[in-house]
Amino acid sequence: MDAEEKQRFAALAKAVADQRDQQAFSVLFDYFAPRLKSWLLRQRMPATEAEELVQEVMIVLWHKAGLYDPARSSLSTWLFRIARNRRIDLQRRARARVLDEDDPTLQPAAEIGADEAVANDDRDAHVRAAVSQLPEEQREMLRAAFFLGQSHSEIAEATGLPLGTVKSRIRLAFGKLKKVLDAETA
């Protein structure tokens, strides 16, 4: 591309930016779209994805032609840089979508054996019995914090109690539960 052609394309881009000149855009589209697509295909991009990306780049030209600065680069360089960056973004998103089939979080939970289920039921019964021995205000604090998922601040606001009182009651409840459960397992 010679200097005269660079100036002509810069003028056409300015016309698109300043006046939304459709004829100027059409000239730029006809010239750059096939070249961008050819370059993307050489980068081993599937044809349909290359066509979509070219459309995106040309939409950027239409909407953001005012950002193009002919003093910094040629229009060709600017458009190919946009295409390159969009291609890299697509590749990154595609990699992020790939799931690792061996990821433990995607594996189904192992089935619990009968002996483990009985042990879990026994443990749950011990915990329920220990919780029932707590004073009502401590039971309510535990229920709000662990079964309703409220923060200490939310519990304080809901009950009208100072935050320190809420924290103390929860701490006391844990201390009492630990003593009761330790005594049962000993």
mmCIF file of C-alpha atoms in Angstrom:
data_model
loop_
_atom_site.group_PDB
_atom_site.id
_atom_site.type_symbol
_atom_site.label_atom_id
_atom_site.label_comp_id
_atom_site.label_asym_id
_atom_site.label_seq_id
_atom_site.Cartn_x
_atom_site.Cartn_y
_atom_site.Cartn_z
ATOM 1 C CA MET A 1 0.000 0.000 0.000
ATOM 2 C CA ASP A 2 1.545 3.290 -1.092
ATOM 3 C CA ALA A 3 1.331 6.670 0.667
ATOM 4 C CA GLU A 4 -1.403 7.946 -1.635
ATOM 5 C CA GLU A 5 -3.602 4.927 -0.927
ATOM 6 C CA LYS A 6 -2.999 5.300 2.851
ATOM 7 C CA GLN A 7 -4.128 8.926 2.666
ATOM 8 C CA ARG A 8 -7.200 7.959 0.657
ATOM 9 C CA PHE A 9 -8.214 5.324 3.233
ATOM 10 C CA ALA A 10 -7.577 7.774 6.092
ATOM 11 C CA ALA A 11 -9.852 10.299 4.366
ATOM 12 C CA LEU A 12 -12.546 7.663 3.884
ATOM 13 C CA ALA A 13 -12.314 6.683 7.573
ATOM 14 C CA LYS A 14 -12.632 10.364 8.523
ATOM 15 C CA ALA A 15 -15.752 10.625 6.357
ATOM 16 C CA VAL A 16 -17.212 7.604 8.139
ATOM 17 C CA ALA A 17 -16.355 9.109 11.535
ATOM 18 C CA ASP A 18 -17.557 12.645 10.820
ATOM 19 C CA GLN A 19 -20.510 12.130 8.493
ATOM 20 C CA ARG A 20 -21.422 8.440 8.741
ATOM 21 C CA ASP A 21 -20.706 8.317 5.023
ATOM 22 C CA GLN A 22 -22.095 5.002 3.799
ATOM 23 C CA GLN A 23 -20.336 5.178 0.450
ATOM 24 C CA ALA A 24 -16.973 5.690 2.129
ATOM 25 C CA PHE A 25 -17.728 2.790 4.469
ATOM 26 C CA SER A 26 -18.732 0.629 1.499
ATOM 27 C CA VAL A 27 -15.403 1.333 -0.226
ATOM 28 C CA LEU A 28 -13.489 0.474 2.968
ATOM 29 C CA PHE A 29 -15.575 -2.643 3.538
ATOM 30 C CA ASP A 30 -15.068 -3.884 -0.018
ATOM 31 C CA TYR A 31 -11.329 -3.379 0.263
ATOM 32 C CA PHE A 32 -10.582 -4.592 3.802
ATOM 33 C CA ALA A 33 -13.173 -7.310 4.507
ATOM 34 C CA PRO A 34 -11.744 -9.889 2.053
ATOM 35 C CA ARG A 35 -8.194 -9.154 3.185
ATOM 36 C CA LEU A 36 -9.115 -9.509 6.860
ATOM 37 C CA LYS A 37 -10.938 -12.770 6.175
ATOM 38 C CA SER A 38 -8.019 -14.152 4.184
ATOM 39 C CA TRP A 39 -5.606 -13.265 6.987
ATOM 40 C CA LEU A 40 -7.871 -14.878 9.617
ATOM 41 C CA LEU A 41 -8.153 -18.041 7.527
ATOM 42 C CA ARG A 42 -4.344 -18.183 7.336
ATOM 43 C CA GLN A 43 -4.391 -17.990 11.144
ATOM 44 C CA ARG A 44 -6.332 -21.304 11.027
ATOM 45 C CA MET A 45 -9.650 -19.786 12.019
ATOM 46 C CA PRO A 46 -12.747 -21.615 10.709
ATOM 47 C CA ALA A 47 -14.385 -19.788 7.793
ATOM 48 C CA THR A 48 -17.655 -19.025 9.571
ATOM 49 C CA GLU A 49 -15.843 -17.633 12.615
ATOM 50 C CA ALA A 50 -13.554 -15.598 10.346
ATOM 51 C CA GLU A 51 -16.562 -14.079 8.575
ATOM 52 C CA GLU A 52 -18.199 -13.183 11.892
ATOM 53 C CA LEU A 53 -15.021 -11.629 13.192
ATOM 54 C CA VAL A 54 -14.607 -9.566 10.017
ATOM 55 C CA GLN A 55 -18.159 -8.310 10.516
ATOM 56 C CA GLU A 56 -17.285 -7.320 14.102
ATOM 57 C CA VAL A 57 -14.163 -5.467 12.953
ATOM 58 C CA MET A 58 -16.082 -3.583 10.296
ATOM 59 C CA ILE A 59 -18.762 -2.685 12.856
ATOM 60 C CA VAL A 60 -15.991 -1.261 15.028
ATOM 61 C CA LEU A 61 -14.872 0.794 12.029
ATOM 62 C CA TRP A 62 -18.409 2.096 11.527
ATOM 63 C CA HIS A 63 -18.993 2.991 15.179
ATOM 64 C CA LYS A 64 -15.503 4.002 16.269
ATOM 65 C CA ALA A 65 -13.830 5.399 13.177
ATOM 66 C CA GLY A 66 -13.257 8.585 15.165
ATOM 67 C CA LEU A 67 -10.728 6.699 17.305
ATOM 68 C CA TYR A 68 -8.530 6.013 14.304
ATOM 69 C CA ASP A 69 -5.501 8.326 14.216
ATOM 70 C CA PRO A 70 -3.715 8.393 10.837
ATOM 71 C CA ALA A 71 -0.659 9.940 12.508
ATOM 72 C CA ARG A 72 -0.129 6.766 14.556
ATOM 73 C CA SER A 73 -0.737 4.042 11.949
ATOM 74 C CA SER A 74 -2.318 3.214 8.649
ATOM 75 C CA LEU A 75 -5.986 2.229 8.594
ATOM 76 C CA SER A 76 -4.882 -1.223 7.517
ATOM 77 C CA THR A 77 -2.698 -1.613 10.615
ATOM 78 C CA TRP A 78 -5.494 -0.338 12.863
ATOM 79 C CA LEU A 79 -8.082 -2.764 11.435
ATOM 80 C CA PHE A 80 -5.739 -5.757 11.491
ATOM 81 C CA ARG A 81 -4.793 -4.986 15.103
ATOM 82 C CA ILE A 82 -8.493 -4.969 16.029
ATOM 83 C CA ALA A 83 -8.960 -8.288 14.211
ATOM 84 C CA ARG A 84 -5.916 -9.775 15.931
ATOM 85 C CA ASN A 85 -7.101 -8.701 19.378
ATOM 86 C CA ARG A 86 -10.627 -10.021 18.769
ATOM 87 C CA ARG A 87 -9.206 -13.336 17.534
ATOM 88 C CA ILE A 88 -7.103 -13.657 20.694
ATOM 89 C CA ASP A 89 -10.164 -12.863 22.835
ATOM 90 C CA LEU A 90 -12.144 -15.583 21.047
ATOM 91 C CA GLN A 91 -9.380 -18.108 21.628
ATOM 92 C CA ARG A 92 -9.187 -17.232 25.325
ATOM 93 C CA ARG A 93 -12.948 -17.588 25.744
ATOM 94 C CA ALA A 94 -12.890 -20.918 23.906
ATOM 95 C CA ARG A 95 -10.147 -22.206 26.231
ATOM 96 C CA ALA A 96 -12.063 -21.022 29.278
ATOM 97 C CA ARG A 97 -15.132 -23.020 28.191
ATOM 98 C CA VAL A 98 -13.251 -26.319 28.006
ATOM 99 C CA LEU A 99 -14.166 -28.470 31.000
ATOM 100 C CA ASP A 100 -11.750 -30.847 32.620
ATOM 101 C CA GLU A 101 -13.625 -34.133 32.898
ATOM 102 C CA ASP A 102 -11.298 -35.252 35.701
ATOM 103 C CA ASP A 103 -12.071 -32.208 37.860
ATOM 104 C CA PRO A 104 -13.191 -33.604 41.239
ATOM 105 C CA THR A 105 -15.882 -30.935 41.569
ATOM 106 C CA LEU A 106 -17.568 -32.300 38.437
ATOM 107 C CA GLN A 107 -17.570 -35.901 39.650
ATOM 108 C CA PRO A 108 -20.678 -37.336 41.311
ATOM 109 C CA ALA A 109 -20.416 -37.804 45.044
ATOM 110 C CA ALA A 110 -19.446 -41.280 46.113
ATOM 111 C CA GLU A 111 -22.299 -43.338 47.484
ATOM 112 C CA ILE A 112 -22.325 -43.574 51.249
ATOM 113 C CA GLY A 113 -22.145 -47.056 52.672
ATOM 114 C CA ALA A 114 -24.765 -48.297 55.158
ATOM 115 C CA ASP A 115 -22.342 -48.202 58.099
ATOM 116 C CA GLU A 116 -21.357 -44.601 57.291
ATOM 117 C CA ALA A 117 -25.026 -43.591 56.914
ATOM 118 C CA VAL A 118 -25.816 -45.064 60.357
ATOM 119 C CA ALA A 119 -22.797 -43.280 61.864
ATOM 120 C CA ASN A 120 -23.923 -39.992 60.275
ATOM 121 C CA ASP A 121 -27.441 -40.461 61.642
ATOM 122 C CA ASP A 122 -26.052 -41.166 65.119
ATOM 123 C CA ARG A 123 -23.820 -38.097 64.958
ATOM 124 C CA ASP A 124 -26.731 -35.936 63.776
ATOM 125 C CA ALA A 125 -28.895 -37.195 66.653
ATOM 126 C CA HIS A 126 -26.118 -36.361 69.156
ATOM 127 C CA VAL A 127 -25.762 -32.861 67.742
ATOM 128 C CA ARG A 128 -29.550 -32.272 67.803
ATOM 129 C CA ALA A 129 -29.709 -33.440 71.405
ATOM 130 C CA ALA A 130 -26.794 -31.190 72.362
ATOM 131 C CA VAL A 131 -28.383 -28.190 70.598
ATOM 132 C CA SER A 132 -31.673 -28.826 72.421
ATOM 133 C CA GLN A 133 -29.817 -28.429 75.754
ATOM 134 C CA LEU A 134 -28.731 -24.883 74.864
ATOM 135 C CA PRO A 135 -30.632 -21.857 76.183
ATOM 136 C CA GLU A 136 -33.250 -20.582 73.718
ATOM 137 C CA GLU A 137 -31.365 -17.348 72.852
ATOM 138 C CA GLN A 138 -28.213 -19.313 71.928
ATOM 139 C CA ARG A 139 -30.238 -21.809 69.859
ATOM 140 C CA GLU A 140 -31.812 -18.918 67.935
ATOM 141 C CA MET A 141 -28.407 -17.367 67.247
ATOM 142 C CA LEU A 142 -27.064 -20.692 65.907
ATOM 143 C CA ARG A 143 -30.197 -21.247 63.813
ATOM 144 C CA ALA A 144 -29.935 -17.768 62.272
ATOM 145 C CA ALA A 145 -26.204 -18.047 61.612
ATOM 146 C CA PHE A 146 -25.979 -21.609 60.297
ATOM 147 C CA PHE A 147 -29.375 -22.600 58.990
ATOM 148 C CA LEU A 148 -30.540 -19.231 57.688
ATOM 149 C CA GLY A 149 -27.045 -18.139 56.614
ATOM 150 C CA GLN A 150 -27.252 -14.727 58.263
ATOM 151 C CA SER A 151 -24.113 -12.804 59.156
ATOM 152 C CA HIS A 152 -23.542 -11.714 62.744
ATOM 153 C CA SER A 153 -24.417 -8.139 61.729
ATOM 154 C CA GLU A 154 -27.680 -9.273 60.145
ATOM 155 C CA ILE A 155 -28.611 -11.222 63.281
ATOM 156 C CA ALA A 156 -27.858 -8.193 65.451
ATOM 157 C CA GLU A 157 -30.004 -5.993 63.233
ATOM 158 C CA ALA A 158 -32.893 -8.505 63.162
ATOM 159 C CA THR A 159 -32.902 -9.100 66.920
ATOM 160 C CA GLY A 160 -32.038 -5.580 68.006
ATOM 161 C CA LEU A 161 -29.131 -6.929 70.066
ATOM 162 C CA PRO A 162 -25.637 -5.430 70.056
ATOM 163 C CA LEU A 163 -23.204 -7.165 67.701
ATOM 164 C CA GLY A 164 -20.942 -8.151 70.595
ATOM 165 C CA THR A 165 -23.858 -9.892 72.343
ATOM 166 C CA VAL A 166 -24.657 -11.890 69.206
ATOM 167 C CA LYS A 167 -21.034 -12.976 68.856
ATOM 168 C CA SER A 168 -20.795 -13.856 72.553
ATOM 169 C CA ARG A 169 -23.952 -15.982 72.444
ATOM 170 C CA ILE A 170 -22.729 -17.882 69.411
ATOM 171 C CA ARG A 171 -19.296 -18.404 71.007
ATOM 172 C CA LEU A 172 -20.919 -19.595 74.267
ATOM 173 C CA ALA A 173 -23.183 -21.952 72.318
ATOM 174 C CA PHE A 174 -20.167 -23.493 70.580
ATOM 175 C CA GLY A 175 -18.369 -23.913 73.895
ATOM 176 C CA LYS A 176 -21.367 -25.687 75.441
ATOM 177 C CA LEU A 177 -21.866 -27.875 72.366
ATOM 178 C CA LYS A 178 -18.200 -28.888 72.437
ATOM 179 C CA LYS A 179 -18.417 -29.883 76.100
ATOM 180 C CA VAL A 180 -21.591 -31.907 75.596
ATOM 181 C CA LEU A 181 -20.356 -33.650 72.461
ATOM 182 C CA ASP A 182 -16.907 -34.355 73.916
ATOM 183 C CA ALA A 183 -18.548 -35.873 77.027
ATOM 184 C CA GLU A 184 -20.747 -38.144 74.859
ATOM 185 C CA THR A 185 -17.845 -39.436 72.761
ATOM 186 C CA ALA A 186 -15.579 -40.041 75.772
#
